[in-house]
Short mmCIF file of C-alpha atoms (C1' of nucleotides) in Angstrom, two decimals:
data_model
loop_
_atom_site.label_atom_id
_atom_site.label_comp_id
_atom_site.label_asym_id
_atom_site.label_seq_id
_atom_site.Cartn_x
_atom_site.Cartn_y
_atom_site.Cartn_z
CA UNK Z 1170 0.00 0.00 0.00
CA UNK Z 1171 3.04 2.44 0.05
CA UNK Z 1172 2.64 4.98 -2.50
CA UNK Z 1173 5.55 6.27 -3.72
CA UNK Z 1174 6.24 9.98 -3.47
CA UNK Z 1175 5.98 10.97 -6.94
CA UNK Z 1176 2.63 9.18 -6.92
CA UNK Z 1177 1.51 10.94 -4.26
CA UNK Z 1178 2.52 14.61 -5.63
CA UNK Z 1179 0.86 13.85 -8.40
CA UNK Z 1180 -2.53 12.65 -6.99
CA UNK Z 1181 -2.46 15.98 -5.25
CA UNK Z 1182 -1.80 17.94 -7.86
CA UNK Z 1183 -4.75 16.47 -9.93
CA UNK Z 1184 -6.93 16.76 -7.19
CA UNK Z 1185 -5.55 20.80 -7.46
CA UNK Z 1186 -6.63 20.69 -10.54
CA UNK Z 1187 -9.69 19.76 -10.15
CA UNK Z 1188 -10.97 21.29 -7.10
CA UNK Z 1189 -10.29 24.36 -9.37
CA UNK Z 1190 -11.72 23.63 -12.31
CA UNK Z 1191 -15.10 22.79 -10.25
CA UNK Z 1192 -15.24 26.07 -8.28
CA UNK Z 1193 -14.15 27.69 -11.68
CA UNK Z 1194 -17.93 26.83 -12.53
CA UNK Z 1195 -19.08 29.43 -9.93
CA UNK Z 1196 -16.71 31.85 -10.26
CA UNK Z 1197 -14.18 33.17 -12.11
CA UNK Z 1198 -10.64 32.14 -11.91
CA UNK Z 1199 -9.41 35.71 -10.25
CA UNK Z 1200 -12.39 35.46 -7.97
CA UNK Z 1201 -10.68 31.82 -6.49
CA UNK Z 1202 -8.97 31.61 -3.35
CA UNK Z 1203 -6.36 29.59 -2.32
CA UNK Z 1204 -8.22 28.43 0.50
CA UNK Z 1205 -11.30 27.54 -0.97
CA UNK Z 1206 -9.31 25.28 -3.02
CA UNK Z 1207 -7.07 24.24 -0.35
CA UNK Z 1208 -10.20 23.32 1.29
CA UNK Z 1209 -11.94 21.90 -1.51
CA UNK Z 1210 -9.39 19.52 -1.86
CA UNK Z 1211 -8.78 18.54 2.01
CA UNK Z 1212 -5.16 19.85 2.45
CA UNK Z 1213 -4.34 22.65 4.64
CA UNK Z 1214 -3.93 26.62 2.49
CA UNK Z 1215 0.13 26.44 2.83
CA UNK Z 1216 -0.26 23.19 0.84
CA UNK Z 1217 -0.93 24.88 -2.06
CA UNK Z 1218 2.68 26.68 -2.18
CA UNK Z 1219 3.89 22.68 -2.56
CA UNK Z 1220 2.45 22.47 -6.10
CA UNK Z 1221 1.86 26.15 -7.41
CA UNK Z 1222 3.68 29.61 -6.99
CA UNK Z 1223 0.10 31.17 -7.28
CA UNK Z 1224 -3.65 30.89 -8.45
CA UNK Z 1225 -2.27 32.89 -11.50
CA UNK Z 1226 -0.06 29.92 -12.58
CA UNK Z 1227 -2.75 27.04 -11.70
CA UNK Z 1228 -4.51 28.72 -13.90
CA UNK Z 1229 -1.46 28.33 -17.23
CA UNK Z 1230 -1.68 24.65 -15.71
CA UNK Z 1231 -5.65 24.12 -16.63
CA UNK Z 1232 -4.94 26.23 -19.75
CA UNK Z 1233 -2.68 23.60 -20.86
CA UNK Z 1234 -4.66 20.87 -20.01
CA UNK Z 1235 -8.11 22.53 -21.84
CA UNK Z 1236 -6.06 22.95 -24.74
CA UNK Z 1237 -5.14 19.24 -24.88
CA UNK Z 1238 -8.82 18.40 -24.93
CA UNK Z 1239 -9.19 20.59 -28.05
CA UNK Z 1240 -6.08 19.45 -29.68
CA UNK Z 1241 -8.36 16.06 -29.73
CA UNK Z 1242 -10.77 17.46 -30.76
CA UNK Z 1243 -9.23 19.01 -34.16
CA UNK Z 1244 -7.09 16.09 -34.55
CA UNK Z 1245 -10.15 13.17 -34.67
CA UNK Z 1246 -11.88 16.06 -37.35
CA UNK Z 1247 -9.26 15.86 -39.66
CA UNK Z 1248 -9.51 11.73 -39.97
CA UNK Z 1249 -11.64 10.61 -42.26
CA UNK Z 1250 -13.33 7.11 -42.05
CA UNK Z 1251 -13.22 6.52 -45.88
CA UNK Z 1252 -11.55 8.93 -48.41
CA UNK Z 1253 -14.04 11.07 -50.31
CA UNK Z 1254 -13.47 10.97 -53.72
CA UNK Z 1255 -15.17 13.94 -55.50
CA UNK Z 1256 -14.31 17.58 -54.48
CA UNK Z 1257 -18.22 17.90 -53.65
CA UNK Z 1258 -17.73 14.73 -51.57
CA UNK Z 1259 -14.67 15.98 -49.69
CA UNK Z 1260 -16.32 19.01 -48.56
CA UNK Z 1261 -19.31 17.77 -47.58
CA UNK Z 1262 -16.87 15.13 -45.66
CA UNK Z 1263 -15.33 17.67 -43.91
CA UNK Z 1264 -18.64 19.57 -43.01
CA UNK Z 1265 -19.88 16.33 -41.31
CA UNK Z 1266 -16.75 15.39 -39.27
CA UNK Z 1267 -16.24 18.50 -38.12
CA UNK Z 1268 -19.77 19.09 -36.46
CA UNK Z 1269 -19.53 15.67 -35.53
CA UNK Z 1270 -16.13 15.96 -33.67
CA UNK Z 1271 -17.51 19.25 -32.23
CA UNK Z 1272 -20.83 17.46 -30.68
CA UNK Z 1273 -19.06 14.13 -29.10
CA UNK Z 1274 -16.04 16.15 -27.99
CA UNK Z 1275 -16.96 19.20 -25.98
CA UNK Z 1276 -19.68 17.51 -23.95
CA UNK Z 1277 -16.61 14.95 -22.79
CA UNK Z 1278 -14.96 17.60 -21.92
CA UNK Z 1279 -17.07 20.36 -21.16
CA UNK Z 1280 -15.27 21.59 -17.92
CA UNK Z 1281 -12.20 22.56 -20.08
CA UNK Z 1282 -14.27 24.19 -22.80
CA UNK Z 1283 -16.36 26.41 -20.40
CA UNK Z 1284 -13.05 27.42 -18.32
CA UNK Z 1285 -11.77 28.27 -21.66
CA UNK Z 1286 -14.41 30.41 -22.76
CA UNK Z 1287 -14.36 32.30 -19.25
CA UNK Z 1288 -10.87 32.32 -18.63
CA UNK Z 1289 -10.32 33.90 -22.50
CA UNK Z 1290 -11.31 36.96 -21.67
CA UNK Z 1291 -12.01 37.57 -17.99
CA UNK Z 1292 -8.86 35.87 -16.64
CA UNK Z 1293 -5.80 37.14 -15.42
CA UNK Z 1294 -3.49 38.27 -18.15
CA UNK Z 1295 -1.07 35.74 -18.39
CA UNK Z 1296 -3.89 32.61 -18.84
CA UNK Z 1297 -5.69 35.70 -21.39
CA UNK Z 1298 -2.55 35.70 -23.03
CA UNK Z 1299 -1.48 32.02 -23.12
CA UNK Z 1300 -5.35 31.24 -24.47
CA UNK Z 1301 -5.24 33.82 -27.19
CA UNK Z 1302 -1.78 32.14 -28.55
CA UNK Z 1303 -3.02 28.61 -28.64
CA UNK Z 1304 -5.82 29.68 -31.11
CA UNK Z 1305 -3.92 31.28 -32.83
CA UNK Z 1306 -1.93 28.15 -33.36
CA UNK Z 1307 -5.06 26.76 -34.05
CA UNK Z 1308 -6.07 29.07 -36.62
CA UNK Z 1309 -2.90 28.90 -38.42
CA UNK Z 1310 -3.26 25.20 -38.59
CA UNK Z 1311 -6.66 25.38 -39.88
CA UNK Z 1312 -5.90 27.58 -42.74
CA UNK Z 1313 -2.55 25.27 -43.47
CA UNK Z 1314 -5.24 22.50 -43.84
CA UNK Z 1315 -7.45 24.88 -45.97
CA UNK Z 1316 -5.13 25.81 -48.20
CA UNK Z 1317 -3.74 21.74 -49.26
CA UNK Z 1318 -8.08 21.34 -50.06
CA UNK Z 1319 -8.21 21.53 -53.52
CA UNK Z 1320 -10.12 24.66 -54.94
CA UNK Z 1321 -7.84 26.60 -52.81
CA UNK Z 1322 -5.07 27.37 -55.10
CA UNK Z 1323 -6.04 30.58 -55.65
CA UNK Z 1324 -6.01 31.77 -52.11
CA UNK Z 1325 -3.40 34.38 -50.55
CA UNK Z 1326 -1.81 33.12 -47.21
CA UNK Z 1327 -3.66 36.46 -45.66
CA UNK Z 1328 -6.98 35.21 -47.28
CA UNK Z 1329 -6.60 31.56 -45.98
CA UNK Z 1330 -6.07 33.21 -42.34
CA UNK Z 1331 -8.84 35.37 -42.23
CA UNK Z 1332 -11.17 32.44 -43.27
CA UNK Z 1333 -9.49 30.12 -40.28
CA UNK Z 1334 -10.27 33.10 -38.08
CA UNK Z 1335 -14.01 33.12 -39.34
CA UNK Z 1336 -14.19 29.30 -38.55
CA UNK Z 1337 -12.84 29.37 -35.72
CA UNK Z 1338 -14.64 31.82 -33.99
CA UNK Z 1339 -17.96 30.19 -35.37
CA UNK Z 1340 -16.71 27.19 -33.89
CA UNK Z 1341 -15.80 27.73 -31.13
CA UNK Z 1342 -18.89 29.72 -30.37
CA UNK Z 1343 -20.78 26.77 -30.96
CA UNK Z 1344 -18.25 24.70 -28.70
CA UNK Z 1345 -19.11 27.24 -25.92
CA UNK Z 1346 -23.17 26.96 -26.21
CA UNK Z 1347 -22.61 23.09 -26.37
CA UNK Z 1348 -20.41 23.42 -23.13
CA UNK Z 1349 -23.05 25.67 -21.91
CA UNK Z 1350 -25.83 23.13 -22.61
CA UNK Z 1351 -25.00 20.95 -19.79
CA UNK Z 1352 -25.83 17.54 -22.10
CA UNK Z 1353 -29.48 17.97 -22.64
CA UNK Z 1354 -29.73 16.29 -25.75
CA UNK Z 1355 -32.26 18.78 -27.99
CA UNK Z 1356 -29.99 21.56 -27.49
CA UNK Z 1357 -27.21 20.37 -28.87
CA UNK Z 1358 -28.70 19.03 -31.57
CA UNK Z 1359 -30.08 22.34 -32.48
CA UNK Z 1360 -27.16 23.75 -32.32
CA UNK Z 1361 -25.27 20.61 -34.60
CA UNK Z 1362 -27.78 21.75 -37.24
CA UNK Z 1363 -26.70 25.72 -36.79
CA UNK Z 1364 -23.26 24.73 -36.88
CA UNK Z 1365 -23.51 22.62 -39.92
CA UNK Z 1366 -25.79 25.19 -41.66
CA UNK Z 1367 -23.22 28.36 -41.05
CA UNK Z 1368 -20.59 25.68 -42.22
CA UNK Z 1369 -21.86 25.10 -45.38
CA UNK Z 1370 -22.78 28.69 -46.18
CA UNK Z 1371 -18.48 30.16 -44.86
CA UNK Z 1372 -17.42 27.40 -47.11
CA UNK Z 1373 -19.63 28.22 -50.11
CA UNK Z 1374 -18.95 31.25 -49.92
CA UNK Z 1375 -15.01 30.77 -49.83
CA UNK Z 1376 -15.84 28.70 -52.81
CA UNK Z 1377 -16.60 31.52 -55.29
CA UNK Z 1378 -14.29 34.19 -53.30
CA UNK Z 1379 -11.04 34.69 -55.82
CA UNK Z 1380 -13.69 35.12 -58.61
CA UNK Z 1381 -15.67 37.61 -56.95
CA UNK Z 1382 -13.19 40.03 -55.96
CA UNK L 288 -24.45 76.66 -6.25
CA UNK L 289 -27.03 74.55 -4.32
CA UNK L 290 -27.30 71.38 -5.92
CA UNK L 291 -31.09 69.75 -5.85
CA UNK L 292 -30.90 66.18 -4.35
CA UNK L 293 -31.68 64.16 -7.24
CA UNK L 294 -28.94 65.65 -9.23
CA UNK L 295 -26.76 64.81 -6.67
CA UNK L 296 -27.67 61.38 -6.45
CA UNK L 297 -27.52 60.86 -9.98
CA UNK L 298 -24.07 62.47 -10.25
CA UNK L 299 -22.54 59.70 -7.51
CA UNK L 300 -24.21 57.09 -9.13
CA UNK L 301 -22.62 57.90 -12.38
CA UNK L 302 -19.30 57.95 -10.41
CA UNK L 303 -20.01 54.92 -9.47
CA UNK L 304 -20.70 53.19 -12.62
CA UNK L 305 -17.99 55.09 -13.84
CA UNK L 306 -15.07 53.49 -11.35
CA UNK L 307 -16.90 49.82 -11.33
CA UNK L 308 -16.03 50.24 -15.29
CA UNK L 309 -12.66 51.54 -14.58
CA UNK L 310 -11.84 48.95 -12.36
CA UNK L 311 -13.16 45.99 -14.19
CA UNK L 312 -10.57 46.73 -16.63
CA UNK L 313 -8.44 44.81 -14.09
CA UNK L 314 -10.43 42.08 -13.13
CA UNK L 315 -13.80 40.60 -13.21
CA UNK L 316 -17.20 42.12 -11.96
CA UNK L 317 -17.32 39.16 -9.65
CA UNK L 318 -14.05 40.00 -8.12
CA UNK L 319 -14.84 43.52 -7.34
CA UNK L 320 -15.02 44.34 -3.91
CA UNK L 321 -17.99 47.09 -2.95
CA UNK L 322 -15.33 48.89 -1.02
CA UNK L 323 -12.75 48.89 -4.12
CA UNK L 324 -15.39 50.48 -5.51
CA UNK L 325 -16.36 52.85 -2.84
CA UNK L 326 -12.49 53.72 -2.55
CA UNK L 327 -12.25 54.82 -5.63
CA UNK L 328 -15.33 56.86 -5.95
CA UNK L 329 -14.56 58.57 -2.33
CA UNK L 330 -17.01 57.53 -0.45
CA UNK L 331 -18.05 55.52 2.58
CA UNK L 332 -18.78 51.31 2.21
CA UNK L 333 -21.91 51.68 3.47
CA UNK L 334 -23.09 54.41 1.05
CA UNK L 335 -22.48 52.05 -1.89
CA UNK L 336 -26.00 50.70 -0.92
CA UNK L 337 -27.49 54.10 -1.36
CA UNK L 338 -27.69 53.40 -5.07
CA UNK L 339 -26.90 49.52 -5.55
CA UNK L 340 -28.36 46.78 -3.23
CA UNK L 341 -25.61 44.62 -4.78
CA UNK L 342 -22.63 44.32 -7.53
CA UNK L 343 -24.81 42.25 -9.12
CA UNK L 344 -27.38 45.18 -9.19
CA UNK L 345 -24.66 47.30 -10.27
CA UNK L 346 -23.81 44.60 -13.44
CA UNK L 347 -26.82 44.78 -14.84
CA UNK L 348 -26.58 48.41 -14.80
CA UNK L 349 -23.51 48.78 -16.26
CA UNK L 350 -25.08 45.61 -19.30
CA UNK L 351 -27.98 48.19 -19.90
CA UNK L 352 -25.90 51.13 -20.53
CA UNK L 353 -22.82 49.18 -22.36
CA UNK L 354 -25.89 47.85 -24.86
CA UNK L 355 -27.05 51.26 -25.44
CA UNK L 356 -24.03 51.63 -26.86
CA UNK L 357 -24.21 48.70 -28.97
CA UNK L 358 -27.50 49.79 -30.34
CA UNK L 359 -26.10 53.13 -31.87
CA UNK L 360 -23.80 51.28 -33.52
CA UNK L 361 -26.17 49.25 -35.14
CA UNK L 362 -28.58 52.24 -35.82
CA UNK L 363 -25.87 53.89 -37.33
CA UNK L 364 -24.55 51.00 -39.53
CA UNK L 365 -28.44 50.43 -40.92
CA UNK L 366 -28.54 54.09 -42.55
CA UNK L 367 -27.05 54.85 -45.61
CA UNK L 368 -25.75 58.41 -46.75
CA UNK L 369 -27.18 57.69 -50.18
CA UNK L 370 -29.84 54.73 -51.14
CA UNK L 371 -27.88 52.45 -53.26
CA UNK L 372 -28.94 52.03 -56.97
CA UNK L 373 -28.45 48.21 -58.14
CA UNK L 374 -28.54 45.11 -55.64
CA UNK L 375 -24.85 44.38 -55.94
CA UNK L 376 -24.37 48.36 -55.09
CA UNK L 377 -26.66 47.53 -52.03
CA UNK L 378 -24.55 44.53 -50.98
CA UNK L 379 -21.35 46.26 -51.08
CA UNK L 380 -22.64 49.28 -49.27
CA UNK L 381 -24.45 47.28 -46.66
CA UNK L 382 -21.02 45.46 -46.44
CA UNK L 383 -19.47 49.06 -45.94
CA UNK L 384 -21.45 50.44 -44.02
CA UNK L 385 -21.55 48.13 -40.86
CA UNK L 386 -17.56 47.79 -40.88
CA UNK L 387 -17.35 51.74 -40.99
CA UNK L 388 -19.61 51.56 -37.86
CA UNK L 389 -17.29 49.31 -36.20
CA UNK L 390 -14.16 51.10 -36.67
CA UNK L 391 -15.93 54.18 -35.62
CA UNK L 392 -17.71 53.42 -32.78
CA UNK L 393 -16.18 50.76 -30.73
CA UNK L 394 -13.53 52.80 -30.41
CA UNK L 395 -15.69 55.25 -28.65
CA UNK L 396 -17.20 52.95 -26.19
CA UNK L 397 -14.02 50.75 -25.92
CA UNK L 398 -14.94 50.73 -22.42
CA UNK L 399 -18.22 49.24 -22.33
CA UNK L 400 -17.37 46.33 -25.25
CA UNK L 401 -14.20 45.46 -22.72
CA UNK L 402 -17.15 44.99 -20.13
CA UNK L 403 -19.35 43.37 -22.32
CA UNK L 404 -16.47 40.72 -23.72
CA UNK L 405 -15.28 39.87 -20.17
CA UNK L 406 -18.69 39.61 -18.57
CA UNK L 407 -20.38 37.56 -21.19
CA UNK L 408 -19.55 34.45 -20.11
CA UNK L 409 -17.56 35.25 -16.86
CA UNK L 410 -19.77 37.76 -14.79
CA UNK L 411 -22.74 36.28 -12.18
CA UNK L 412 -25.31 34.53 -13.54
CA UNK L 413 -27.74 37.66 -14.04
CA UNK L 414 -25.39 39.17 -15.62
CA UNK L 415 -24.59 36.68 -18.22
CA UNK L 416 -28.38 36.29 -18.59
CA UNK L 417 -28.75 39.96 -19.20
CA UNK L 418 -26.48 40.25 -21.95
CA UNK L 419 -27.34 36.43 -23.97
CA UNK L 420 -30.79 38.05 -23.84
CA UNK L 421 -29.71 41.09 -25.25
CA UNK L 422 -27.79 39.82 -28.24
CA UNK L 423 -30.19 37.40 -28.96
CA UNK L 424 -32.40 40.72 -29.86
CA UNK L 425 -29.81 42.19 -31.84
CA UNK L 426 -29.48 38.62 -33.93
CA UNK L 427 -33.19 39.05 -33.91
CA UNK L 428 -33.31 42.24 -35.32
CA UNK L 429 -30.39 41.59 -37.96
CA UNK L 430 -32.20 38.52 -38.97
CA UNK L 431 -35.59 40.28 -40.33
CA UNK L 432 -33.52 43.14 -41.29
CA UNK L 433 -31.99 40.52 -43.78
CA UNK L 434 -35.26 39.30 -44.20
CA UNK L 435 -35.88 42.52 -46.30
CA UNK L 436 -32.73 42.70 -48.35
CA UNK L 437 -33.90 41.68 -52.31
CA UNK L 438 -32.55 37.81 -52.84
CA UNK L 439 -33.73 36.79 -49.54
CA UNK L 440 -36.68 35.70 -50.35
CA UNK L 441 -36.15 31.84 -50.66
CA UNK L 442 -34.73 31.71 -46.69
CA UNK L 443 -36.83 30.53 -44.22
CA UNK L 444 -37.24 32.05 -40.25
CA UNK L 445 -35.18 29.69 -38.92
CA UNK L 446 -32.18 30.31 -41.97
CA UNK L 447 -32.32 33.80 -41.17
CA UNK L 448 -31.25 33.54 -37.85
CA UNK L 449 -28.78 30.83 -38.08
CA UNK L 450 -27.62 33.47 -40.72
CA UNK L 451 -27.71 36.32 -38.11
CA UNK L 452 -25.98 34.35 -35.58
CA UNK L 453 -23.19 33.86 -37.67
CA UNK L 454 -23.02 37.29 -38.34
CA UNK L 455 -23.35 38.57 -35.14
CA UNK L 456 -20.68 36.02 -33.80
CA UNK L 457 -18.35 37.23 -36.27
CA UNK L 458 -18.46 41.20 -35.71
CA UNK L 459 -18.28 40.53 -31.83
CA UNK L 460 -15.34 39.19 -31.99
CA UNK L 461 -14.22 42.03 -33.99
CA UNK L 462 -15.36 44.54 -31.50
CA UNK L 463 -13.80 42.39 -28.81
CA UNK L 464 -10.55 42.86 -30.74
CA UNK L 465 -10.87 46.73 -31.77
CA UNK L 466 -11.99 47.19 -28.11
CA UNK L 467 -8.20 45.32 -27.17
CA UNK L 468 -6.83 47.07 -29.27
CA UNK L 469 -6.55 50.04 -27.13
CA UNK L 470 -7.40 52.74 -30.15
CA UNK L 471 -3.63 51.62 -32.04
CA UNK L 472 -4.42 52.81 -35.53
CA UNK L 473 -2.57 50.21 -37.50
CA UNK L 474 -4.10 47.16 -35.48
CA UNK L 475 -7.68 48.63 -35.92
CA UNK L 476 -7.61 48.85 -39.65
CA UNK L 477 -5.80 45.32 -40.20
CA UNK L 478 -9.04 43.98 -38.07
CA UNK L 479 -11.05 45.98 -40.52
CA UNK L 480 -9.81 44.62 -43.40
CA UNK L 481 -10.56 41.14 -41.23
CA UNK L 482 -14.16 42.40 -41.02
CA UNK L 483 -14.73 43.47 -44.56
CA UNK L 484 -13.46 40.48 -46.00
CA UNK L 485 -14.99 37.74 -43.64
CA UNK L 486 -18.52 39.30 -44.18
CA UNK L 487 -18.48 39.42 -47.55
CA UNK L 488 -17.37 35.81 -48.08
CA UNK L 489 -20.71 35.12 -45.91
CA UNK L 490 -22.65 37.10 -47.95
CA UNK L 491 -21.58 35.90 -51.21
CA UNK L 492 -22.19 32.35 -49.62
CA UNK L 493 -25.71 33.20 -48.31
CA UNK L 494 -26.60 34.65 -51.83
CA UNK L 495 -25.99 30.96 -53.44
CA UNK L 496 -27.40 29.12 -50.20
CA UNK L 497 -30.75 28.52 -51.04
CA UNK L 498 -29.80 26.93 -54.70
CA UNK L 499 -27.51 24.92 -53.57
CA UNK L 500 -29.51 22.68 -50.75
"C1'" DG Y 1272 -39.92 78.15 10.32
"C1'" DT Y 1273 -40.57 73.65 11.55
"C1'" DT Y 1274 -40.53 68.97 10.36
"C1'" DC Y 1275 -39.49 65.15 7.34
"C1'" DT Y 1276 -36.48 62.73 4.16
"C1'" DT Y 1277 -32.32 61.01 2.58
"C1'" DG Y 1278 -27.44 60.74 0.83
"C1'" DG Y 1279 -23.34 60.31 3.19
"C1'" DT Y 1280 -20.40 59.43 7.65
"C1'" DG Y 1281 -17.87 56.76 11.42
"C1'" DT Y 1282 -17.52 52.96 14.40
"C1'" DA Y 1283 -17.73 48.22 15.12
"C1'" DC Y 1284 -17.93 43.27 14.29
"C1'" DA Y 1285 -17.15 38.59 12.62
"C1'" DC Y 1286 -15.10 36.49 9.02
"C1'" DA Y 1287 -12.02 35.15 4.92
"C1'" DC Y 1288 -7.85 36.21 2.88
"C1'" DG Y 1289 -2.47 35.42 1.71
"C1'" DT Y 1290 1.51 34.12 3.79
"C1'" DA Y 1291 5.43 33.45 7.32
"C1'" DC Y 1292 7.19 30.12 10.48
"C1'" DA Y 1293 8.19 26.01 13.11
"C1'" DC Y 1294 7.09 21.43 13.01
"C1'" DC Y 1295 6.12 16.30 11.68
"C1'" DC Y 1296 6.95 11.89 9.53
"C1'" DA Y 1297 7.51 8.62 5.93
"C1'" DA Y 1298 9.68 7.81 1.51
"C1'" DA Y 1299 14.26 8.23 -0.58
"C1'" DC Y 1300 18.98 8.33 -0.52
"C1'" DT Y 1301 23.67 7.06 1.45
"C1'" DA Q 386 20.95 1.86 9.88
"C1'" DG Q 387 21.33 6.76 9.74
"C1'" DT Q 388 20.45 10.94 7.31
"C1'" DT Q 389 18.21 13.84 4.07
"C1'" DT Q 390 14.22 15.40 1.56
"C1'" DG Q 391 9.77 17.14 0.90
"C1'" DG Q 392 4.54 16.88 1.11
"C1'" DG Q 393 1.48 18.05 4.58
"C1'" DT Q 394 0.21 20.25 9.34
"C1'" DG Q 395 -1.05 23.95 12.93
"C1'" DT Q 396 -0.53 28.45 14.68
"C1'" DA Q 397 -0.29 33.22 14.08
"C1'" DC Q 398 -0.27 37.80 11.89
"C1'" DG Q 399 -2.04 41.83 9.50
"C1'" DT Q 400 -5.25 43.15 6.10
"C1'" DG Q 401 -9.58 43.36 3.31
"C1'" DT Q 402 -14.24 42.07 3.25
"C1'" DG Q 403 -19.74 42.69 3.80
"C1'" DT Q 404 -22.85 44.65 6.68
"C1'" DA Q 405 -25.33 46.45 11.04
"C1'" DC Q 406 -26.08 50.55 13.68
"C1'" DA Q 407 -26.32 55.24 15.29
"C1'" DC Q 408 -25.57 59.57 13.59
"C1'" DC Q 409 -25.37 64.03 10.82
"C1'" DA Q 410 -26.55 67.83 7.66
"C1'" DA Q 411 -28.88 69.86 4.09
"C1'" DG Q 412 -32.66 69.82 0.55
"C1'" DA Q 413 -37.82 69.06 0.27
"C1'" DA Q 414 -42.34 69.38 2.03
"C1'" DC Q 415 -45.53 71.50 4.96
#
DNA sequence: GTTCTTGGTGTACACACGTACACCCAAACT
DNA sequence: AGTTTGGGTGTACGTGTGTACACCAAGAAC
């Protein structure tokens, strides 16, 4: 029954984690105390200082972690079961996976994606600042992906950004009502069919955009 | 130089609402502290409940008047210095028009959008109530404003707003960013260029939406 | 001119906060 | 076996918090 000590630290530190992320529900993450964590999780307030310097940097620490959910997320979009073979095919495949990795994802992880969506713009500056980078990363992946999709040739690097940014904020706008939804079944399927919809009409739309300008 | 009492009251209550906005520039509504707030307008704790029985009371306040805001942007960016002649001359001057609006007035109010952004999804529950409810009105509005465009007669209710909600997504963001940007000229017109570009690749793919079910 | 009303004051309390410090004890190292 | 290391404890402090209460002074009502 000895644990070791690593072990140990680490159970701690988890439970850290998720004392905060649960009171995070409540409250923002500058609102949090140290004790009502410490408390939360059953170890005295100076037991904190054994795992993190400050709320401030718990906070990078669930950042992280969110953005590991979301990296799942975009990763299990991008596979495709079979391999469309039309153009037409391909984007309607990527319609569908995407708003179908969107509503199995974020209710698995919901926690994450509604700290996230609080933390982006209410929470202390550093955790504002380390969630504004990672979509960024994000968006500049996207429009990488974009731009290999063929019917894209046309499109400046600029262009191909500005169109991630547009998807991503619709996205992730939709990943936030989802989050918000708390699993009742009807409302995210409502929103699946806005998502999809708004989808179809960016990408149409980005179709017929060199030829239009 | 006597000053009657209601103009009194009203001027303290305005410097009230004044530092809760100041302050929440460096943290969250839900972090504020009614004697942070008392501080800084110069008077005593207890007067605070003179005007506000709460800071949730004082929220909603600030919601109302930050959304009055809001609305004269949109009034403004639904009136047109000259009616335009053809549809296409419509579309690009509707397109114009609202991103003019932006650029002009969130600027202005760069205050009240920073209080809107954080408070959206991070402020106490009545908060975040009062504004969803707001800006569903406003997608509302935008959506049978569409309704009336020429070439949007095929789309159905329930099109419209999925249509709106895109929209609306889309240039909050924007005014979250201009708001951020803290007035720097050069940042505010690359997220203008952002603007004009994303909403005409949704209008262009709205135009072709309903042919293309 | 007297009385009423009310925005603002000052004192006082119980509580939660972050953090410093000395301590404990079992796993880890030697 | 003896020593070191480090996660967790308990006490103690000054400070900030919401709010209750009695009070004041000046505008409003009579």
């Amino acid at each position: 029954m000895t644990e070791t000590r690593i072990e140990r630290k680490e159970r701690t530190r988890r439970a850290i984690l998720d004392a905060a992320l649960e009171l995070c529900e409540r409250q923002p993450l500058a609102a949090l105390s140290l004790r009502q964590v410490a408390k939360q999780v059953g170890i005295v307030p100076t037991a904190f200082y054994r795992h993190f310097e400050s709320i401030d940097e718990l906070g990078l620490a669930l950042v992280d972690e969110s953005f590991t959910s979301l990296r799942d997320l975009l990763r299990s979009a991008r596979t495709f079961d079979s391999p469309p073979a039309s153009d037409r095919a391909l984007f309607l495949a990527v319609v569908d996976n995407s708003v179908k990795a969107l509503v199995t994802h974020v209710p698995k992880a919901d926690r994450h994606f509604r700290f996230i969506a609080r933390e982006r713009l209410a929470g202390p500056a550093p955790v504002r600042a380390a969630v504004r980078h990672q979509l960024e990363l994000i968006e500049r992946e996207l429009a990488t992906d974009i731009a290999r999709v063929p019917g894209a040739g046309g499109w400046s690097g600029e262009d191909l950004l500005i169109l991630a940014n547009l998807l991503v904020n619709a996205m992730l706008s939709h990943a936030e009502e989802i989050a918000l939804a708390g699993g009742r079944e009807d409302v995210v399927r409502r929103i699946e069919g806005v998502a999809r919809r708004q989808l179809h009409i960016v990408l149409i739309g980005a179709l017929s955009w060199d030829s239009s300008r």
